[in-house]
């Protein structure tokens, strides 16, 4: 999405296409959203619609239609009833800082500047409840996500104080505040998401402390308690964008230094670091639907696609192939040497000069015996 800033940029949603593993095309289609600049955008899980929040406050719904005979989807305004519902909903929302759909797409969580999270139904946009996330702090909601690991029955909310709270969607009551690592002073959490791996339910959060970016993991025990499991520094600058891959294997982060970084959820170690992916600070990042690449966007109005390569895996396979080839060549050389050592002992001794000590000694002994 583009617009705002009084720079003469059209307020629009733009579409581009993927061209190869690490390239995006120029703009291939656009949709003008009107006089108000889009501020946040969230795609519905079905891919048939999206919602945008506006810099002046409120939301708008956009319909996405895909036709079999057309390569590109068509964006349009939804039915009049949905537009009216969005207008009514906008009247009590104010400026929206973050958005999240439930996995089935029936609920939408909206985090606002006044520290509240509004849960509304989709597509009727009727209010289902309200979470007073920031309470007396009156800090804006930084990020909000439904917990897919808990069947969307829990909402994870991070406010500008850097704290993450968990809320029960059914009764709109707070369950707990996540414990922060005691050895990372003044850690300010950025966003928190959940997944299920071979060890059970895990929560991952990005956080910043003293100019460094961290990934923190909590695990849920058998009795339902969340315990701090691990925290690791992943970048030497703050994190400004964070996303978990669909398969839960990797985390992508971007930074104000315009870098992209891929982190393993298993080890919390950096697997790939692309410096200067943009000309200025990056603001958001997302995985492609098949997790084969990440796309990040920046304040310089650019979008950068980076392939999620398996360089380490390929490197391990290459090393194994080299070892097999080396052992095979050694076996062939030793076999040939033994065949000709009786007739040409001097030549064979010259040939085996670069063999390992054990092989050289065995053939030298045989050559002396032959001599």
Coordinates of C-alpha atoms in Angstrom, one line a residue:
X1 CA 0.0 0.0 0.0
X2 CA 1.2 3.5 -0.7
X3 CA 0.2 7.1 0.1
X4 CA 0.2 9.8 2.7
X5 CA 3.1 12.1 3.8
X6 CA 1.8 15.0 1.7
X7 CA 4.3 14.0 -1.0
X8 CA 1.8 13.7 -3.9
X9 CA 1.8 9.9 -3.7
X10 CA -1.5 8.4 -4.7
X11 CA -3.4 6.6 -1.8
X12 CA -3.5 3.1 -3.3
X13 CA -3.0 -0.6 -3.0
X14 CA -0.5 -1.8 -5.6
X15 CA 0.0 -5.3 -7.0
X16 CA 3.3 -6.8 -8.2
X17 CA 4.2 -10.3 -9.4
X18 CA 7.0 -12.6 -8.4
X19 CA 9.6 -12.9 -11.2
X20 CA 12.0 -15.7 -10.3
X21 CA 13.4 -16.6 -6.9
X22 CA 14.4 -13.2 -5.8
X23 CA 12.8 -10.6 -8.0
X24 CA 9.5 -8.6 -8.1
X25 CA 8.0 -6.9 -11.1
X26 CA 7.1 -3.3 -11.3
X27 CA 3.5 -2.3 -10.4
X28 CA 1.1 -4.3 -12.6
X29 CA -2.2 -3.1 -11.1
X30 CA -3.4 -0.7 -8.5
X31 CA -6.6 0.2 -6.5
X32 CA -7.2 3.8 -5.4
X33 CA -8.5 3.9 -1.8
X34 CA -9.7 7.5 -1.8
X35 CA -8.6 10.6 0.0
X36 CA -7.4 9.0 3.3
X37 CA -4.0 7.3 3.2
X38 CA -3.9 3.5 4.1
X39 CA -2.0 3.0 7.4
X40 CA -2.2 -0.8 8.0
X41 CA -3.3 -3.7 5.9
X42 CA -4.4 -7.3 6.6
X43 CA -5.3 -10.1 4.2
X44 CA -8.3 -12.3 5.1
X45 CA -7.2 -16.0 5.4
X46 CA -9.5 -16.9 2.5
X47 CA -7.6 -14.5 0.2
X48 CA -11.0 -13.1 -1.0
X49 CA -10.8 -9.8 0.9
X50 CA -8.6 -7.5 2.9
X51 CA -9.1 -4.8 5.5
X52 CA -7.1 -1.6 5.7
X53 CA -6.9 1.0 8.5
X54 CA -6.7 4.6 7.6
X55 CA -4.3 7.3 8.9
X56 CA -7.2 9.4 10.0
X57 CA -8.9 6.5 11.8
X58 CA -11.3 3.7 11.0
X59 CA -11.2 0.9 8.5
X60 CA -12.2 0.0 5.0
X61 CA -12.9 -3.5 3.5
X62 CA -11.7 -4.4 0.0
X63 CA -13.0 -7.3 -2.0
X64 CA -10.6 -9.5 -4.0
X65 CA -12.0 -11.4 -7.0
X66 CA -10.0 -13.9 -9.0
X67 CA -11.3 -15.0 -12.4
X68 CA -10.0 -18.1 -14.2
X69 CA -9.3 -16.3 -17.4
X70 CA -7.4 -13.4 -15.8
X71 CA -3.9 -13.6 -14.5
X72 CA -4.3 -10.9 -11.8
X73 CA -7.0 -10.6 -9.1
X74 CA -9.4 -7.7 -9.3
X75 CA -9.7 -5.3 -6.3
X76 CA -13.1 -3.6 -5.7
X77 CA -15.2 -2.1 -2.9
X78 CA -17.5 -4.7 -1.2
X79 CA -21.3 -4.6 -1.1
X80 CA -23.0 -1.5 0.3
X81 CA -24.0 -3.4 3.4
X82 CA -20.3 -4.2 4.2
X83 CA -19.2 -0.6 3.5
X84 CA -22.0 0.7 5.8
X85 CA -20.9 -1.7 8.5
X86 CA -17.3 -0.6 8.2
X87 CA -18.4 3.1 8.5
X88 CA -20.4 2.3 11.6
X89 CA -17.5 0.3 13.1
X90 CA -15.1 3.2 12.4
X91 CA -17.1 5.6 14.4
X92 CA -15.9 4.1 17.7
X93 CA -12.4 2.8 16.7
X94 CA -10.1 5.8 16.2
X95 CA -6.6 5.3 14.8
X96 CA -5.8 1.5 14.5
X97 CA -2.2 0.5 15.1
X98 CA -2.5 -3.2 14.3
X99 CA -4.8 -5.9 13.0
X100 CA -5.2 -9.7 13.1
X101 CA -7.7 -12.2 11.7
X102 CA -8.5 -15.4 13.5
X103 CA -7.4 -18.6 11.6
X104 CA -10.9 -19.2 10.3
X105 CA -11.4 -15.6 9.4
X106 CA -14.6 -15.1 11.4
X107 CA -13.1 -12.6 13.9
X108 CA -10.9 -9.5 13.5
X109 CA -8.8 -8.0 16.3
X110 CA -8.0 -4.3 16.1
X111 CA -5.5 -2.6 18.4
X112 CA -5.9 1.1 18.9
X113 CA -4.0 4.1 20.0
X114 CA -5.9 4.3 23.3
X115 CA -4.6 0.9 24.5
X116 CA -7.6 -1.2 23.6
X117 CA -8.2 -4.2 21.4
X118 CA -11.6 -4.5 19.8
X119 CA -12.8 -7.9 18.6
X120 CA -15.3 -7.7 15.8
X121 CA -17.0 -10.3 13.6
X122 CA -16.2 -10.7 9.9
X123 CA -17.7 -9.8 7.5
X124 CA -20.7 -8.3 9.6
X125 CA -18.2 -6.1 11.5
X126 CA -20.3 -6.3 14.6
X127 CA -18.5 -5.7 17.9
X128 CA -17.9 -8.9 19.9
X129 CA -15.9 -7.5 22.8
X130 CA -13.2 -5.2 24.0
X131 CA -9.9 -5.8 25.8
X132 CA -8.4 -3.1 27.9
X133 CA -4.8 -4.1 27.2
X134 CA -2.9 -1.1 28.4
X135 CA -5.3 -0.3 31.4
X136 CA -3.8 2.5 33.5
X137 CA -0.7 2.8 31.3
X138 CA -2.8 4.2 28.4
X139 CA -0.2 3.0 25.9
X140 CA -1.1 2.3 22.3
X141 CA -1.3 -1.3 21.3
X142 CA 1.8 -2.2 19.3
X143 CA 0.8 -5.6 17.9
X144 CA -2.1 -8.0 18.4
X145 CA -2.4 -11.6 17.2
X146 CA -4.8 -14.5 17.7
X147 CA -3.0 -17.5 19.1
X148 CA -3.4 -20.3 16.5
X149 CA -1.8 -22.8 18.9
X150 CA -4.8 -22.2 21.2
X151 CA -7.4 -22.5 18.5
X152 CA -7.8 -18.7 18.4
X153 CA -9.3 -18.7 21.9
X154 CA -6.4 -16.5 23.2
X155 CA -5.3 -13.1 22.0
X156 CA -1.6 -12.0 22.4
X157 CA -1.4 -8.3 22.8
X158 CA 1.8 -6.1 23.1
X159 CA 1.5 -2.4 24.0
X160 CA 4.0 0.4 23.7
X161 CA 5.3 -0.3 27.3
X162 CA 6.8 -3.4 25.8
X163 CA 4.7 -5.9 27.8
X164 CA 2.8 -8.8 26.3
X165 CA -0.5 -9.9 27.9
X166 CA -2.6 -13.0 27.1
X167 CA -6.4 -12.6 27.0
X168 CA -9.3 -15.1 26.9
X169 CA -11.5 -14.3 24.0
X170 CA -14.6 -15.9 25.5
X171 CA -14.8 -13.8 28.7
X172 CA -12.4 -11.0 27.6
X173 CA -10.4 -11.4 30.7
X174 CA -6.6 -11.2 31.0
X175 CA -4.9 -14.6 31.7
X176 CA -1.3 -13.5 32.4
X177 CA 1.7 -11.2 31.5
X178 CA 4.6 -13.0 29.8
X179 CA 7.8 -13.1 32.0
X180 CA 10.8 -11.3 30.5
X181 CA 14.4 -12.6 30.7
X182 CA 16.0 -11.2 33.8
X183 CA 19.4 -11.0 32.1
X184 CA 18.2 -8.7 29.3
X185 CA 17.6 -5.3 31.0
X186 CA 14.6 -3.2 29.9
X187 CA 13.6 -5.6 27.1
X188 CA 10.7 -4.1 25.2
X189 CA 8.7 -6.7 23.4
X190 CA 7.6 -5.9 19.8
X191 CA 5.3 -8.7 18.8
X192 CA 4.4 -12.2 20.0
X193 CA 3.0 -15.2 18.0
X194 CA 2.3 -18.8 18.8
X195 CA 2.9 -22.2 17.1
X196 CA 2.9 -25.9 17.8
X197 CA 6.1 -27.9 17.2
X198 CA 7.4 -31.4 18.2
X199 CA 7.7 -30.2 21.8
X200 CA 4.3 -28.7 22.1
X201 CA 3.0 -25.1 22.3
X202 CA 5.6 -22.4 21.9
X203 CA 5.4 -18.6 21.9
X204 CA 7.9 -16.5 20.1
X205 CA 8.4 -12.7 20.6
X206 CA 10.7 -10.2 19.1
X207 CA 12.1 -7.6 21.5
X208 CA 14.6 -4.7 21.7
X209 CA 17.1 -3.8 24.4
X210 CA 20.0 -1.3 24.4
X211 CA 19.9 -1.1 20.6
X212 CA 19.9 -4.9 20.0
X213 CA 17.2 -7.2 18.7
X214 CA 16.3 -10.4 20.5
X215 CA 14.0 -13.4 19.9
X216 CA 12.5 -14.9 23.1
X217 CA 10.7 -18.3 23.4
X218 CA 8.3 -19.5 26.0
X219 CA 6.9 -23.0 26.2
X220 CA 3.6 -24.2 27.7
X221 CA 3.8 -27.0 30.3
X222 CA 1.4 -29.8 30.8
X223 CA -0.5 -27.9 33.4
X224 CA -1.0 -24.9 31.0
X225 CA 1.6 -22.6 32.5
X226 CA 3.9 -20.6 30.2
X227 CA 7.6 -20.8 31.2
X228 CA 10.5 -18.8 29.7
X229 CA 12.6 -21.2 27.6
X230 CA 15.2 -19.3 25.7
X231 CA 16.3 -15.8 24.6
X232 CA 19.0 -14.9 22.0
X233 CA 20.3 -11.8 20.4
X234 CA 19.8 -12.1 16.6
X235 CA 20.7 -8.6 15.3
X236 CA 22.9 -5.7 16.6
X237 CA 20.2 -3.2 16.1
X238 CA 16.4 -2.9 17.0
X239 CA 13.8 -5.1 15.3
X240 CA 11.1 -3.1 13.4
X241 CA 9.3 -6.0 11.7
X242 CA 8.7 -9.7 12.7
X243 CA 6.9 -12.7 11.2
X244 CA 6.8 -16.4 11.8
X245 CA 6.7 -18.8 8.8
X246 CA 3.6 -20.8 8.1
X247 CA 5.4 -24.0 8.9
X248 CA 6.8 -22.6 12.1
X249 CA 10.4 -23.4 11.1
X250 CA 11.7 -19.9 10.6
X251 CA 11.4 -16.3 11.9
X252 CA 11.9 -13.3 9.7
X253 CA 12.9 -9.9 11.1
X254 CA 13.7 -6.5 9.5
X255 CA 15.5 -3.6 11.1
X256 CA 15.8 0.2 10.9
X257 CA 19.2 -0.4 9.2
X258 CA 17.2 -1.8 6.3
X259 CA 18.4 -5.4 6.9
X260 CA 16.6 -8.7 6.6
X261 CA 17.3 -11.6 8.9
X262 CA 16.2 -15.2 8.9
X263 CA 16.3 -17.1 12.2
X264 CA 15.7 -20.8 13.0
X265 CA 13.0 -21.4 15.6
X266 CA 14.8 -24.5 16.7
X267 CA 18.1 -22.9 17.6
X268 CA 17.2 -19.2 17.6
X269 CA 20.4 -18.7 15.5
X270 CA 20.6 -16.5 12.5
X271 CA 20.6 -18.5 9.3
X272 CA 20.7 -15.6 6.8
X273 CA 21.4 -11.9 7.1
X274 CA 20.9 -9.6 4.1
X275 CA 22.3 -6.2 4.8
X276 CA 21.0 -3.1 3.0
X277 CA 17.9 -4.8 1.5
X278 CA 16.4 -1.3 1.3
X279 CA 17.8 2.2 1.1
X280 CA 16.2 3.2 4.4
X281 CA 14.6 1.6 7.4
X282 CA 12.4 -1.5 6.8
X283 CA 8.9 -1.4 8.3
X284 CA 7.4 -4.9 7.8
X285 CA 8.1 -8.4 6.6
X286 CA 6.0 -11.4 5.5
X287 CA 6.6 -14.9 4.2
X288 CA 5.2 -16.0 0.8
X289 CA 2.4 -18.7 1.1
X290 CA 4.8 -21.5 0.4
X291 CA 7.5 -20.1 2.8
X292 CA 10.0 -20.1 -0.1
X293 CA 10.7 -16.4 0.2
X294 CA 10.2 -13.3 2.4
X295 CA 9.0 -9.9 1.2
X296 CA 9.9 -6.8 3.2
X297 CA 8.8 -3.2 2.7
X298 CA 10.4 0.1 3.6
X299 CA 9.9 3.8 4.2
X300 CA 11.6 4.3 0.8
X301 CA 8.5 2.9 -0.8
X302 CA 10.3 -0.3 -2.0
X303 CA 9.5 -3.9 -1.6
X304 CA 12.3 -6.5 -1.6
X305 CA 11.9 -10.3 -2.2
X306 CA 14.6 -12.6 -0.8
X307 CA 14.7 -16.3 -1.4
X308 CA 14.7 -18.5 1.7
X309 CA 17.6 -20.7 0.5
X310 CA 18.7 -23.9 2.2
X311 CA 22.4 -23.0 1.9
X312 CA 23.5 -24.9 5.0
X313 CA 21.7 -28.1 3.9
X314 CA 23.1 -27.9 0.4
X315 CA 26.6 -27.2 1.9
X316 CA 26.3 -30.4 4.1
X317 CA 25.2 -32.5 1.1
X318 CA 28.1 -31.0 -1.0
X319 CA 30.6 -31.9 1.8
X320 CA 29.3 -35.4 1.9
X321 CA 29.6 -35.8 -1.8
X322 CA 33.2 -34.6 -1.7
X323 CA 34.1 -37.1 1.1
X324 CA 32.5 -40.0 -0.9
X325 CA 34.4 -38.9 -4.1
X326 CA 37.7 -38.6 -2.2
X327 CA 37.3 -42.1 -0.6
X328 CA 36.4 -43.6 -4.0
X329 CA 39.4 -42.0 -5.7
X330 CA 41.7 -43.2 -2.9
X331 CA 40.4 -46.7 -3.3
X332 CA 41.0 -46.6 -7.1
X333 CA 44.5 -45.2 -6.7
X334 CA 45.5 -47.8 -4.1
X335 CA 44.1 -50.6 -6.3
X336 CA 45.9 -49.4 -9.4
X337 CA 49.1 -48.9 -7.4
X338 CA 49.0 -52.5 -6.2
X339 CA 48.4 -53.7 -9.8
X340 CA 51.6 -52.0 -11.1
X341 CA 53.9 -51.9 -8.0
X342 CA 55.8 -55.0 -8.9
X343 CA 56.6 -53.8 -12.5
X344 CA 57.1 -50.1 -11.8
X345 CA 57.9 -49.6 -8.1
X346 CA 59.7 -46.2 -8.5
X347 CA 56.8 -44.7 -10.5
X348 CA 54.2 -46.0 -8.1
X349 CA 56.1 -44.5 -5.1
X350 CA 56.2 -41.1 -6.9
X351 CA 52.4 -41.4 -7.5
X352 CA 51.5 -42.1 -3.9
X353 CA 53.6 -39.3 -2.4
X354 CA 50.5 -37.4 -1.5
X355 CA 48.5 -40.2 -0.1
X356 CA 47.7 -40.4 3.7
X357 CA 50.5 -41.8 5.9
X358 CA 48.8 -45.2 6.5
X359 CA 48.2 -45.8 2.7
X360 CA 51.7 -44.6 1.8
X361 CA 53.4 -46.8 4.4
X362 CA 51.5 -49.9 3.2
X363 CA 52.4 -49.4 -0.5
X364 CA 56.0 -48.5 0.3
X365 CA 56.4 -51.7 2.2
X366 CA 54.9 -53.6 -0.7
X367 CA 57.2 -51.8 -3.2
X368 CA 60.3 -52.6 -1.1
X369 CA 59.3 -56.3 -1.0
X370 CA 58.7 -56.2 -4.8
X371 CA 62.2 -54.6 -5.3

